[in-house]
Amino acid sequence: MSEQPKPDSPVAAKVFPSPNHGERLGADGTPRRPDMLVLHYTGMPDAGDALQRLCNPAAEVSAHYFVFENGRVLQLVPEGRRAWHAGRASWAGERDINSASIGIEIANPGHQGGLPPYPAAQIAAVIALSRDIVSRWAIPADRVLGHSDVAPERKLDPGELFPWEELNRAGIGHFVRPAPVRGGRFLSPGESGQPVEALQAMLAMYGYDIALTGSYDEATTAVVAAFQRHFRPERIDGIADASTITTLRDLIASRPAATVIL
Ligand SMILES: [Zn+2]
């Protein structure tokens, strides 16, 4: 009987290997250690089909971990290897997010499947797994992100029903109580000028990949919507209302002190 490989995390029940991985490399071409955690939903109706796809060499996608609806966790790729989960993405000036991160795929049909809520058992498993990963790799709270944060123009996952606040209460990720949604001044798509540039600068300061054009273009709308999906999920419209701007400002002000700004 051959010995089964042991998962890197005790939260994972077993290894279910995917061939879709490579070497983690930094910008200078030397090996890089992960310092970011990226959460996804599978976006497929059936968890088993999603798992098969993440292990299919022809699909060329993978993640380090897979979390079923019932909370069962499998490890697909060793943490020391570069799994192929983020695709074209960027955060805090870094573009090779796969080399920088550990990726978790959470089984959920996603927006196209009507965005069913995440079951409690599944979220409990995501919390246990994330806690183990961020503590072993010393991942800063503000580098626990959604796929939509690092690819705002392409991705919506893990979606606005993902309980970021609950994770934060469990000690994972950075979150502040969103400012209440109400009237007042706001910035909208199509506007331009210094206030728009200031908004873009704040989003870029937090880590979002956004150009300081001073014009509220489609890219800006996508980044504001991604910000809302993660940090102010009550209303996701890409409009920078007072609640959105206040929440962003509070988030920047409460950023964990240990974070090194690149
Ligand atoms: Zn994703």
Short mmCIF file of N, CA and C in Angstrom, two decimals, residues 40-42 44-45 47 66-73 105-110 115-128 158 161-164 166-167:
data_model
loop_
_atom_site.label_atom_id
_atom_site.label_comp_id
_atom_site.label_asym_id
_atom_site.label_seq_id
_atom_site.Cartn_x
_atom_site.Cartn_y
_atom_site.Cartn_z
N HIS A 40 -12.40 32.18 -3.48
CA HIS A 40 -13.20 32.06 -4.71
C HIS A 40 -14.48 31.28 -4.43
N TYR A 41 -15.46 31.45 -5.31
CA TYR A 41 -16.48 30.41 -5.44
C TYR A 41 -16.24 29.70 -6.75
N THR A 42 -16.75 28.44 -6.83
CA THR A 42 -16.52 27.65 -8.03
C THR A 42 -17.38 28.13 -9.20
N MET A 44 -20.10 26.85 -10.33
CA MET A 44 -20.68 25.74 -11.11
C MET A 44 -21.79 25.10 -10.28
N PRO A 45 -22.84 24.57 -10.97
CA PRO A 45 -23.98 24.01 -10.24
C PRO A 45 -23.61 22.84 -9.35
N ALA A 47 -20.68 20.62 -7.21
CA ALA A 47 -19.36 20.67 -6.60
C ALA A 47 -18.42 19.61 -7.20
N PHE A 66 -10.11 23.01 -1.68
CA PHE A 66 -11.48 22.95 -2.16
C PHE A 66 -12.38 22.67 -0.96
N VAL A 67 -13.41 23.50 -0.78
CA VAL A 67 -14.30 23.33 0.38
C VAL A 67 -15.71 23.00 -0.11
N PHE A 68 -16.18 21.82 0.22
CA PHE A 68 -17.54 21.39 -0.14
C PHE A 68 -18.59 22.13 0.71
N GLU A 69 -19.83 22.07 0.25
CA GLU A 69 -20.94 22.69 1.00
C GLU A 69 -21.04 22.16 2.43
N ASN A 70 -20.73 20.87 2.63
CA ASN A 70 -20.87 20.28 3.97
C ASN A 70 -19.65 20.52 4.85
N GLY A 71 -18.67 21.27 4.34
CA GLY A 71 -17.51 21.61 5.14
C GLY A 71 -16.31 20.69 4.94
N ARG A 72 -16.45 19.65 4.13
CA ARG A 72 -15.31 18.78 3.87
C ARG A 72 -14.29 19.54 3.02
N VAL A 73 -13.01 19.41 3.40
CA VAL A 73 -11.93 20.16 2.73
C VAL A 73 -10.94 19.18 2.11
N GLU A 105 -10.94 27.43 -3.22
CA GLU A 105 -12.18 27.37 -4.00
C GLU A 105 -13.30 26.86 -3.10
N ILE A 106 -14.38 27.63 -3.02
CA ILE A 106 -15.51 27.29 -2.18
C ILE A 106 -16.66 26.89 -3.10
N ALA A 107 -17.16 25.68 -2.93
CA ALA A 107 -18.22 25.18 -3.82
C ALA A 107 -19.49 26.02 -3.63
N ASN A 108 -19.88 26.69 -4.70
CA ASN A 108 -21.10 27.52 -4.70
C ASN A 108 -21.43 27.83 -6.15
N PRO A 109 -22.70 27.70 -6.55
CA PRO A 109 -23.05 27.93 -7.96
C PRO A 109 -22.83 29.37 -8.43
N GLY A 110 -22.70 30.30 -7.50
CA GLY A 110 -22.35 31.66 -7.90
C GLY A 110 -23.49 32.46 -8.48
N LEU A 115 -26.84 32.61 -6.89
CA LEU A 115 -26.10 32.99 -5.68
C LEU A 115 -26.76 32.46 -4.40
N PRO A 116 -26.83 31.14 -4.25
CA PRO A 116 -27.35 30.59 -2.99
C PRO A 116 -26.42 30.94 -1.83
N PRO A 117 -26.99 31.14 -0.63
CA PRO A 117 -26.16 31.46 0.53
C PRO A 117 -25.18 30.33 0.85
N TYR A 118 -24.07 30.69 1.46
CA TYR A 118 -23.09 29.69 1.89
C TYR A 118 -23.60 28.99 3.15
N PRO A 119 -23.65 27.65 3.16
CA PRO A 119 -24.09 26.95 4.37
C PRO A 119 -23.14 27.20 5.54
N ALA A 120 -23.68 27.18 6.75
CA ALA A 120 -22.88 27.47 7.96
C ALA A 120 -21.71 26.49 8.10
N ALA A 121 -21.92 25.23 7.78
CA ALA A 121 -20.84 24.24 7.93
C ALA A 121 -19.69 24.55 6.98
N GLN A 122 -20.04 25.05 5.80
CA GLN A 122 -19.01 25.39 4.82
C GLN A 122 -18.21 26.61 5.29
N ILE A 123 -18.91 27.62 5.81
CA ILE A 123 -18.21 28.81 6.30
C ILE A 123 -17.35 28.46 7.51
N ALA A 124 -17.83 27.59 8.38
CA ALA A 124 -17.01 27.18 9.53
C ALA A 124 -15.71 26.53 9.05
N ALA A 125 -15.80 25.74 7.99
CA ALA A 125 -14.60 25.09 7.45
C ALA A 125 -13.67 26.12 6.80
N VAL A 126 -14.24 27.08 6.07
CA VAL A 126 -13.42 28.14 5.46
C VAL A 126 -12.70 28.93 6.56
N ILE A 127 -13.39 29.21 7.65
CA ILE A 127 -12.77 29.95 8.75
C ILE A 127 -11.63 29.13 9.38
N ALA A 128 -11.89 27.87 9.65
CA ALA A 128 -10.84 27.04 10.27
C ALA A 128 -9.63 26.92 9.35
N PRO A 158 -15.78 35.86 -4.28
CA PRO A 158 -16.81 34.93 -3.82
C PRO A 158 -18.21 35.54 -3.68
N LEU A 161 -22.62 37.72 -0.89
CA LEU A 161 -23.17 36.97 0.24
C LEU A 161 -22.07 36.30 1.06
N PHE A 162 -20.84 36.42 0.61
CA PHE A 162 -19.75 35.83 1.39
C PHE A 162 -19.59 36.63 2.68
N PRO A 163 -19.56 35.96 3.85
CA PRO A 163 -19.63 36.69 5.13
C PRO A 163 -18.26 37.19 5.62
N TRP A 164 -17.75 38.22 4.93
CA TRP A 164 -16.44 38.77 5.31
C TRP A 164 -16.44 39.27 6.76
N GLU A 166 -18.14 38.10 9.27
CA GLU A 166 -18.04 36.94 10.18
C GLU A 166 -16.59 36.42 10.23
N LEU A 167 -15.92 36.41 9.09
CA LEU A 167 -14.51 36.00 9.08
C LEU A 167 -13.68 36.95 9.93
#
